[in-house]
């Protein structure tokens, strides 16, 4: 389902400040499994997630997602691929503070050719799945960290992507909200999502839906 082969990401190649962020990374993540990508800060987790989601291109190597070789996709195709296949939840959520919850969650649907009613149905469904429907008219600037995260999750779910990528999902949450996130993982499992969670939080050891833990160190799988 997600296959990464001999992946390299070298920043500032052939310059004095050349830096190898990913070195010969290979991995395979089966369909409908939840996988942890563990490693300390700077080990390459975010870089790997951004390449899997086609936000960044690798220096070399291959990334196959849902049968599609995405490493060399032209930008326009890459954004279409991302919109349809990938739900990405950023560490700082990347929400638009000047919009309310409903409109934040709606943004990925703008590029799709849908009627107003179809959009509304999809947004309400995503808000329900992420347990944040009761705040749909609130501006995101008025929400707590845990609530903002659920809005970001609803936005990741709204296009019905089968792959969800989370970058340090509990880093900005208190203990109680982190535990709520763990129970959301069980919902993703029931929804048959393929999930990658980049983290260094040991709280995930309490989860029983984790299929595998992949450990990263200095840009390598260890
Ligand atoms: P993690 O998410 O595990 O903390 P990152 O993938 O963000 O790690 O970063 C891995 C390494 O790559 C870090 O040392 C970081 O400074 C470096 N890096 C990330 N992005 C860039 C960039 N655009 N230019 C140069 N170095 C980068
Ligand atoms: Mg990171």
PDB file of C-alpha atoms and ligand atoms in Angstrom:
ATOM      1  CA  UNK A   1       0.000   0.000   0.000  1.00  0.00           C
ATOM      2  CA  UNK A   2       2.815   2.390   0.908  1.00  0.00           C
ATOM      3  CA  UNK A   3       6.218   1.311  -0.306  1.00  0.00           C
ATOM      4  CA  UNK A   4       9.393   3.333   0.015  1.00  0.00           C
ATOM      5  CA  UNK A   5      12.511   2.077  -1.740  1.00  0.00           C
ATOM      6  CA  UNK A   6      16.067   3.317  -1.191  1.00  0.00           C
ATOM      7  CA  UNK A   7      14.919   6.833  -0.481  1.00  0.00           C
ATOM      8  CA  UNK A   8      17.397   9.692  -0.141  1.00  0.00           C
ATOM      9  CA  UNK A   9      16.687  13.316   0.668  1.00  0.00           C
ATOM     10  CA  UNK A  10      19.716  15.548   0.475  1.00  0.00           C
ATOM     11  CA  UNK A  11      19.196  19.225   1.211  1.00  0.00           C
ATOM     12  CA  UNK A  12      21.496  21.834  -0.376  1.00  0.00           C
ATOM     13  CA  UNK A  13      23.160  19.181  -2.499  1.00  0.00           C
ATOM     14  CA  UNK A  14      26.719  20.013  -3.620  1.00  0.00           C
ATOM     15  CA  UNK A  15      26.814  23.077  -1.411  1.00  0.00           C
ATOM     16  CA  UNK A  16      28.835  23.689   1.701  1.00  0.00           C
ATOM     17  CA  UNK A  17      25.779  23.121   3.868  1.00  0.00           C
ATOM     18  CA  UNK A  18      24.773  19.831   2.192  1.00  0.00           C
ATOM     19  CA  UNK A  19      22.749  17.713   4.585  1.00  0.00           C
ATOM     20  CA  UNK A  20      21.456  14.175   4.175  1.00  0.00           C
ATOM     21  CA  UNK A  21      18.090  14.069   5.953  1.00  0.00           C
ATOM     22  CA  UNK A  22      17.084  10.623   4.647  1.00  0.00           C
ATOM     23  CA  UNK A  23      19.588   7.923   3.801  1.00  0.00           C
ATOM     24  CA  UNK A  24      18.586   4.750   2.000  1.00  0.00           C
ATOM     25  CA  UNK A  25      15.196   4.495   3.667  1.00  0.00           C
ATOM     26  CA  UNK A  26      13.096   1.505   2.641  1.00  0.00           C
ATOM     27  CA  UNK A  27       9.829   0.459   4.218  1.00  0.00           C
ATOM     28  CA  UNK A  28       6.545  -1.210   3.492  1.00  0.00           C
ATOM     29  CA  UNK A  29       3.288  -0.336   5.169  1.00  0.00           C
ATOM     30  CA  UNK A  30       0.407  -2.709   4.437  1.00  0.00           C
ATOM     31  CA  UNK A  31      -3.090  -1.494   3.691  1.00  0.00           C
ATOM     32  CA  UNK A  32      -5.346  -0.635   6.634  1.00  0.00           C
ATOM     33  CA  UNK A  33      -2.577  -0.779   9.225  1.00  0.00           C
ATOM     34  CA  UNK A  34      -1.543   1.812  11.782  1.00  0.00           C
ATOM     35  CA  UNK A  35       2.207   2.330  12.007  1.00  0.00           C
ATOM     36  CA  UNK A  36       4.358   4.460  14.294  1.00  0.00           C
ATOM     37  CA  UNK A  37       7.382   6.291  12.949  1.00  0.00           C
ATOM     38  CA  UNK A  38       9.519   6.861  16.009  1.00  0.00           C
ATOM     39  CA  UNK A  39      12.638   8.913  16.490  1.00  0.00           C
ATOM     40  CA  UNK A  40      14.036  11.922  18.276  1.00  0.00           C
ATOM     41  CA  UNK A  41      13.732  15.423  16.866  1.00  0.00           C
ATOM     42  CA  UNK A  42      15.828  15.797  13.703  1.00  0.00           C
ATOM     43  CA  UNK A  43      15.779  12.096  12.787  1.00  0.00           C
ATOM     44  CA  UNK A  44      13.902  12.736   9.526  1.00  0.00           C
ATOM     45  CA  UNK A  45      10.289  11.871  10.397  1.00  0.00           C
ATOM     46  CA  UNK A  46       8.646  15.013   8.984  1.00  0.00           C
ATOM     47  CA  UNK A  47      10.772  14.870   5.852  1.00  0.00           C
ATOM     48  CA  UNK A  48       9.692  11.275   5.235  1.00  0.00           C
ATOM     49  CA  UNK A  49       5.996  12.088   5.776  1.00  0.00           C
ATOM     50  CA  UNK A  50       6.174  15.055   3.440  1.00  0.00           C
ATOM     51  CA  UNK A  51       7.717  12.910   0.683  1.00  0.00           C
ATOM     52  CA  UNK A  52       5.116  10.154   1.150  1.00  0.00           C
ATOM     53  CA  UNK A  53       2.421  12.819   0.793  1.00  0.00           C
ATOM     54  CA  UNK A  54       4.191  14.281  -2.281  1.00  0.00           C
ATOM     55  CA  UNK A  55       4.630  17.674  -0.615  1.00  0.00           C
ATOM     56  CA  UNK A  56       8.391  17.325  -1.180  1.00  0.00           C
ATOM     57  CA  UNK A  57      10.289  15.393  -3.845  1.00  0.00           C
ATOM     58  CA  UNK A  58      13.041  12.961  -2.872  1.00  0.00           C
ATOM     59  CA  UNK A  59      16.590  13.329  -4.172  1.00  0.00           C
ATOM     60  CA  UNK A  60      16.455   9.695  -5.270  1.00  0.00           C
ATOM     61  CA  UNK A  61      14.542   6.527  -4.599  1.00  0.00           C
ATOM     62  CA  UNK A  62      10.997   5.453  -5.179  1.00  0.00           C
ATOM     63  CA  UNK A  63       7.743   5.967  -3.325  1.00  0.00           C
ATOM     64  CA  UNK A  64       4.725   3.917  -4.341  1.00  0.00           C
ATOM     65  CA  UNK A  65       1.412   4.822  -2.780  1.00  0.00           C
ATOM     66  CA  UNK A  66      -1.714   2.945  -3.772  1.00  0.00           C
ATOM     67  CA  UNK A  67       0.075   1.642  -6.871  1.00  0.00           C
ATOM     68  CA  UNK A  68       1.177   5.097  -7.973  1.00  0.00           C
ATOM     69  CA  UNK A  69       4.854   6.079  -8.286  1.00  0.00           C
ATOM     70  CA  UNK A  70       4.675   9.509  -6.732  1.00  0.00           C
ATOM     71  CA  UNK A  71       8.312  10.567  -6.532  1.00  0.00           C
ATOM     72  CA  UNK A  72       8.338  11.936 -10.046  1.00  0.00           C
ATOM     73  CA  UNK A  73       4.739  13.130 -10.364  1.00  0.00           C
ATOM     74  CA  UNK A  74       4.459  16.591 -11.914  1.00  0.00           C
ATOM     75  CA  UNK A  75       3.275  19.165  -9.349  1.00  0.00           C
ATOM     76  CA  UNK A  76      -0.280  19.416 -10.659  1.00  0.00           C
ATOM     77  CA  UNK A  77      -0.737  15.653 -10.492  1.00  0.00           C
ATOM     78  CA  UNK A  78       0.936  15.583  -7.097  1.00  0.00           C
ATOM     79  CA  UNK A  79      -1.570  18.016  -5.622  1.00  0.00           C
ATOM     80  CA  UNK A  80      -4.480  16.079  -7.116  1.00  0.00           C
ATOM     81  CA  UNK A  81      -3.030  12.857  -5.717  1.00  0.00           C
ATOM     82  CA  UNK A  82      -2.629  14.486  -2.297  1.00  0.00           C
ATOM     83  CA  UNK A  83      -6.137  15.893  -2.302  1.00  0.00           C
ATOM     84  CA  UNK A  84      -7.733  12.541  -3.106  1.00  0.00           C
ATOM     85  CA  UNK A  85      -5.534  10.021  -1.359  1.00  0.00           C
ATOM     86  CA  UNK A  86      -3.860  11.656   1.628  1.00  0.00           C
ATOM     87  CA  UNK A  87      -5.109  13.277   4.791  1.00  0.00           C
ATOM     88  CA  UNK A  88      -2.250  15.141   6.438  1.00  0.00           C
ATOM     89  CA  UNK A  89      -2.463  16.474   9.965  1.00  0.00           C
ATOM     90  CA  UNK A  90       0.343  18.920  10.633  1.00  0.00           C
ATOM     91  CA  UNK A  91       1.940  19.296  14.036  1.00  0.00           C
ATOM     92  CA  UNK A  92       0.741  22.893  14.321  1.00  0.00           C
ATOM     93  CA  UNK A  93      -2.552  21.974  12.588  1.00  0.00           C
ATOM     94  CA  UNK A  94      -2.230  24.668   9.829  1.00  0.00           C
ATOM     95  CA  UNK A  95      -5.790  25.898  10.295  1.00  0.00           C
ATOM     96  CA  UNK A  96      -7.036  29.255   9.036  1.00  0.00           C
ATOM     97  CA  UNK A  97      -7.852  31.331  12.100  1.00  0.00           C
ATOM     98  CA  UNK A  98     -10.049  33.794  10.231  1.00  0.00           C
ATOM     99  CA  UNK A  99     -12.446  31.020   9.165  1.00  0.00           C
ATOM    100  CA  UNK A 100     -14.880  29.065  11.275  1.00  0.00           C
ATOM    101  CA  UNK A 101     -14.626  25.315  11.815  1.00  0.00           C
ATOM    102  CA  UNK A 102     -17.013  24.424   9.003  1.00  0.00           C
ATOM    103  CA  UNK A 103     -15.140  26.514   6.433  1.00  0.00           C
ATOM    104  CA  UNK A 104     -11.743  25.196   7.525  1.00  0.00           C
ATOM    105  CA  UNK A 105     -12.894  21.627   7.012  1.00  0.00           C
ATOM    106  CA  UNK A 106     -14.464  22.554   3.680  1.00  0.00           C
ATOM    107  CA  UNK A 107     -11.255  23.894   2.099  1.00  0.00           C
ATOM    108  CA  UNK A 108     -10.007  20.623   0.503  1.00  0.00           C
ATOM    109  CA  UNK A 109     -13.387  20.249  -1.249  1.00  0.00           C
ATOM    110  CA  UNK A 110     -13.165  23.582  -3.062  1.00  0.00           C
ATOM    111  CA  UNK A 111     -11.134  22.085  -5.915  1.00  0.00           C
ATOM    112  CA  UNK A 112     -13.669  19.295  -6.365  1.00  0.00           C
ATOM    113  CA  UNK A 113     -16.740  19.727  -8.497  1.00  0.00           C
ATOM    114  CA  UNK A 114     -19.425  19.293  -5.849  1.00  0.00           C
ATOM    115  CA  UNK A 115     -22.807  20.844  -5.173  1.00  0.00           C
ATOM    116  CA  UNK A 116     -23.409  22.901  -2.046  1.00  0.00           C
ATOM    117  CA  UNK A 117     -25.449  20.073  -0.525  1.00  0.00           C
ATOM    118  CA  UNK A 118     -22.775  17.476  -1.257  1.00  0.00           C
ATOM    119  CA  UNK A 119     -20.153  19.714   0.369  1.00  0.00           C
ATOM    120  CA  UNK A 120     -22.310  20.217   3.430  1.00  0.00           C
ATOM    121  CA  UNK A 121     -22.951  16.483   3.815  1.00  0.00           C
ATOM    122  CA  UNK A 122     -19.241  15.663   3.533  1.00  0.00           C
ATOM    123  CA  UNK A 123     -18.182  18.351   6.008  1.00  0.00           C
ATOM    124  CA  UNK A 124     -20.802  17.349   8.572  1.00  0.00           C
ATOM    125  CA  UNK A 125     -19.822  13.696   8.231  1.00  0.00           C
ATOM    126  CA  UNK A 126     -16.105  14.500   8.746  1.00  0.00           C
ATOM    127  CA  UNK A 127     -16.907  16.724  11.745  1.00  0.00           C
ATOM    128  CA  UNK A 128     -18.933  13.898  13.288  1.00  0.00           C
ATOM    129  CA  UNK A 129     -16.162  11.353  12.754  1.00  0.00           C
ATOM    130  CA  UNK A 130     -13.681  13.670  14.458  1.00  0.00           C
ATOM    131  CA  UNK A 131     -16.114  14.464  17.303  1.00  0.00           C
ATOM    132  CA  UNK A 132     -16.127  18.211  16.726  1.00  0.00           C
ATOM    133  CA  UNK A 133     -19.460  18.839  15.006  1.00  0.00           C
ATOM    134  CA  UNK A 134     -20.798  20.788  17.992  1.00  0.00           C
ATOM    135  CA  UNK A 135     -18.220  23.531  17.256  1.00  0.00           C
ATOM    136  CA  UNK A 136     -18.926  23.847  13.544  1.00  0.00           C
ATOM    137  CA  UNK A 137     -19.772  27.576  13.665  1.00  0.00           C
ATOM    138  CA  UNK A 138     -16.956  28.567  16.019  1.00  0.00           C
ATOM    139  CA  UNK A 139     -13.849  30.402  14.828  1.00  0.00           C
ATOM    140  CA  UNK A 140     -10.828  28.161  15.269  1.00  0.00           C
ATOM    141  CA  UNK A 141      -8.986  30.873  17.208  1.00  0.00           C
ATOM    142  CA  UNK A 142     -11.504  30.277  20.021  1.00  0.00           C
ATOM    143  CA  UNK A 143     -10.781  26.539  20.297  1.00  0.00           C
ATOM    144  CA  UNK A 144      -8.525  24.601  22.661  1.00  0.00           C
ATOM    145  CA  UNK A 145      -5.517  22.654  21.349  1.00  0.00           C
ATOM    146  CA  UNK A 146      -7.393  19.357  21.446  1.00  0.00           C
ATOM    147  CA  UNK A 147     -10.350  20.875  19.600  1.00  0.00           C
ATOM    148  CA  UNK A 148      -8.097  22.420  16.934  1.00  0.00           C
ATOM    149  CA  UNK A 149      -6.551  19.034  16.380  1.00  0.00           C
ATOM    150  CA  UNK A 150      -9.980  17.487  15.851  1.00  0.00           C
ATOM    151  CA  UNK A 151     -10.751  20.174  13.272  1.00  0.00           C
ATOM    152  CA  UNK A 152      -7.490  19.327  11.498  1.00  0.00           C
ATOM    153  CA  UNK A 153      -8.461  15.649  11.611  1.00  0.00           C
ATOM    154  CA  UNK A 154     -11.904  16.424  10.177  1.00  0.00           C
ATOM    155  CA  UNK A 155     -10.214  18.332   7.356  1.00  0.00           C
ATOM    156  CA  UNK A 156      -7.949  15.331   6.725  1.00  0.00           C
ATOM    157  CA  UNK A 157     -10.998  13.043   6.586  1.00  0.00           C
ATOM    158  CA  UNK A 158     -13.287  15.212   4.460  1.00  0.00           C
ATOM    159  CA  UNK A 159     -12.101  13.916   1.066  1.00  0.00           C
ATOM    160  CA  UNK A 160     -12.384  10.358   2.355  1.00  0.00           C
ATOM    161  CA  UNK A 161      -8.672   9.717   1.865  1.00  0.00           C
ATOM    162  CA  UNK A 162      -7.622   6.203   2.812  1.00  0.00           C
ATOM    163  CA  UNK A 163      -4.227   7.293   4.067  1.00  0.00           C
ATOM    164  CA  UNK A 164      -3.816   9.510   7.103  1.00  0.00           C
ATOM    165  CA  UNK A 165      -0.447  10.976   8.070  1.00  0.00           C
ATOM    166  CA  UNK A 166       0.033  12.553  11.491  1.00  0.00           C
ATOM    167  CA  UNK A 167       3.069  14.619  12.403  1.00  0.00           C
ATOM    168  CA  UNK A 168       3.600  14.580  16.185  1.00  0.00           C
ATOM    169  CA  UNK A 169      -0.138  14.492  16.893  1.00  0.00           C
ATOM    170  CA  UNK A 170       0.202  14.602  20.675  1.00  0.00           C
ATOM    171  CA  UNK A 171       3.012  17.156  20.900  1.00  0.00           C
ATOM    172  CA  UNK A 172       0.624  20.044  21.506  1.00  0.00           C
ATOM    173  CA  UNK A 173      -1.914  18.137  23.584  1.00  0.00           C
ATOM    174  CA  UNK A 174      -2.292  17.589  27.309  1.00  0.00           C
ATOM    175  CA  UNK A 175      -2.517  14.066  28.717  1.00  0.00           C
ATOM    176  CA  UNK A 176      -6.311  13.898  28.572  1.00  0.00           C
ATOM    177  CA  UNK A 177      -6.464  14.971  24.922  1.00  0.00           C
ATOM    178  CA  UNK A 178      -3.583  12.642  24.038  1.00  0.00           C
ATOM    179  CA  UNK A 179      -5.607   9.754  25.443  1.00  0.00           C
ATOM    180  CA  UNK A 180      -8.594  10.909  23.381  1.00  0.00           C
ATOM    181  CA  UNK A 181      -6.371  10.801  20.318  1.00  0.00           C
ATOM    182  CA  UNK A 182      -5.509   7.174  21.144  1.00  0.00           C
ATOM    183  CA  UNK A 183      -9.206   6.303  21.120  1.00  0.00           C
ATOM    184  CA  UNK A 184      -9.603   8.063  17.752  1.00  0.00           C
ATOM    185  CA  UNK A 185      -7.000   5.617  16.418  1.00  0.00           C
ATOM    186  CA  UNK A 186      -9.410   2.795  17.179  1.00  0.00           C
ATOM    187  CA  UNK A 187     -12.014   4.592  15.050  1.00  0.00           C
ATOM    188  CA  UNK A 188      -9.499   4.906  12.185  1.00  0.00           C
ATOM    189  CA  UNK A 189      -8.874   1.185  12.462  1.00  0.00           C
ATOM    190  CA  UNK A 190     -12.627   0.510  12.121  1.00  0.00           C
ATOM    191  CA  UNK A 191     -12.755   2.899   9.156  1.00  0.00           C
ATOM    192  CA  UNK A 192      -9.955   0.819   7.556  1.00  0.00           C
ATOM    193  CA  UNK A 193      -7.593   3.764   7.206  1.00  0.00           C
ATOM    194  CA  UNK A 194      -3.884   3.302   6.637  1.00  0.00           C
ATOM    195  CA  UNK A 195      -2.211   5.533   9.211  1.00  0.00           C
ATOM    196  CA  UNK A 196       1.357   6.699   9.837  1.00  0.00           C
ATOM    197  CA  UNK A 197       2.084   8.575  13.044  1.00  0.00           C
ATOM    198  CA  UNK A 198       5.417  10.362  13.441  1.00  0.00           C
ATOM    199  CA  UNK A 199       6.086  10.741  17.142  1.00  0.00           C
ATOM    200  CA  UNK A 200       8.472  10.386  20.006  1.00  0.00           C
ATOM    201  CA  UNK A 201       5.678  10.184  22.578  1.00  0.00           C
ATOM    202  CA  UNK A 202       5.718   6.967  24.631  1.00  0.00           C
ATOM    203  CA  UNK A 203       1.940   7.254  25.224  1.00  0.00           C
ATOM    204  CA  UNK A 204       1.388   5.203  22.048  1.00  0.00           C
ATOM    205  CA  UNK A 205       2.727   2.144  23.874  1.00  0.00           C
ATOM    206  CA  UNK A 206      -0.729   2.052  25.503  1.00  0.00           C
ATOM    207  CA  UNK A 207      -2.476   1.595  22.170  1.00  0.00           C
ATOM    208  CA  UNK A 208      -3.379  -1.879  20.974  1.00  0.00           C
ATOM    209  CA  UNK A 209      -4.106  -0.919  17.368  1.00  0.00           C
ATOM    210  CA  UNK A 210      -0.469  -0.237  16.418  1.00  0.00           C
ATOM    211  CA  UNK A 211       0.684  -2.774  13.837  1.00  0.00           C
ATOM    212  CA  UNK A 212       4.361  -1.891  13.828  1.00  0.00           C
ATOM    213  CA  UNK A 213       6.878   0.639  15.118  1.00  0.00           C
ATOM    214  CA  UNK A 214       9.501   1.857  12.673  1.00  0.00           C
ATOM    215  CA  UNK A 215      12.479   3.461  14.398  1.00  0.00           C
ATOM    216  CA  UNK A 216      14.436   6.264  12.777  1.00  0.00           C
ATOM    217  CA  UNK A 217      17.789   7.692  13.725  1.00  0.00           C
ATOM    218  CA  UNK A 218      19.855  10.250  11.809  1.00  0.00           C
ATOM    219  CA  UNK A 219      17.783   9.789   8.666  1.00  0.00           C
ATOM    220  CA  UNK A 220      18.016   6.004   8.673  1.00  0.00           C
ATOM    221  CA  UNK A 221      15.709   3.182   9.670  1.00  0.00           C
ATOM    222  CA  UNK A 222      17.292   1.355  12.587  1.00  0.00           C
TER     223      UNK A 222
HETATM  224  P1  LIG B   1      12.030  15.281  12.575  1.00  0.00           P
HETATM  225  O1  LIG B   1      10.675  15.502  12.007  1.00  0.00           O
HETATM  226  O2  LIG B   1      12.326  13.858  12.912  1.00  0.00           O
HETATM  227  O3  LIG B   1      12.296  16.173  13.732  1.00  0.00           O
HETATM  228  P2  LIG B   1      12.927  16.520  10.116  1.00  0.00           P
HETATM  229  O4  LIG B   1      12.521  15.615   9.016  1.00  0.00           O
HETATM  230  O5  LIG B   1      12.110  17.738  10.348  1.00  0.00           O
HETATM  231  O6  LIG B   1      13.106  15.674  11.454  1.00  0.00           O
HETATM  232  O7  LIG B   1      14.409  16.991   9.840  1.00  0.00           O
HETATM  233  C1  LIG B   1      15.481  16.105   9.666  1.00  0.00           C
HETATM  234  C2  LIG B   1      16.747  16.912   9.462  1.00  0.00           C
HETATM  235  O8  LIG B   1      16.684  17.550   8.179  1.00  0.00           O
HETATM  236  C3  LIG B   1      16.947  18.021  10.479  1.00  0.00           C
HETATM  237  O9  LIG B   1      18.308  18.060  10.842  1.00  0.00           O
HETATM  238  C4  LIG B   1      16.545  19.256   9.738  1.00  0.00           C
HETATM  239  O10 LIG B   1      17.252  20.386  10.210  1.00  0.00           O
HETATM  240  C5  LIG B   1      16.920  18.930   8.303  1.00  0.00           C
HETATM  241  N1  LIG B   1      16.067  19.648   7.355  1.00  0.00           N
HETATM  242  C6  LIG B   1      14.715  19.532   7.239  1.00  0.00           C
HETATM  243  N2  LIG B   1      14.237  20.327   6.260  1.00  0.00           N
HETATM  244  C7  LIG B   1      15.311  20.978   5.746  1.00  0.00           C
HETATM  245  C8  LIG B   1      15.483  21.946   4.702  1.00  0.00           C
HETATM  246  N3  LIG B   1      14.451  22.382   3.980  1.00  0.00           N
HETATM  247  N4  LIG B   1      16.737  22.379   4.456  1.00  0.00           N
HETATM  248  C9  LIG B   1      17.795  21.917   5.170  1.00  0.00           C
HETATM  249  N5  LIG B   1      17.704  21.013   6.153  1.00  0.00           N
HETATM  250  C10 LIG B   1      16.491  20.533   6.447  1.00  0.00           C
HETATM  251 MG1  LIG B   2       9.172  16.698  12.679  1.00  0.00          MG
END
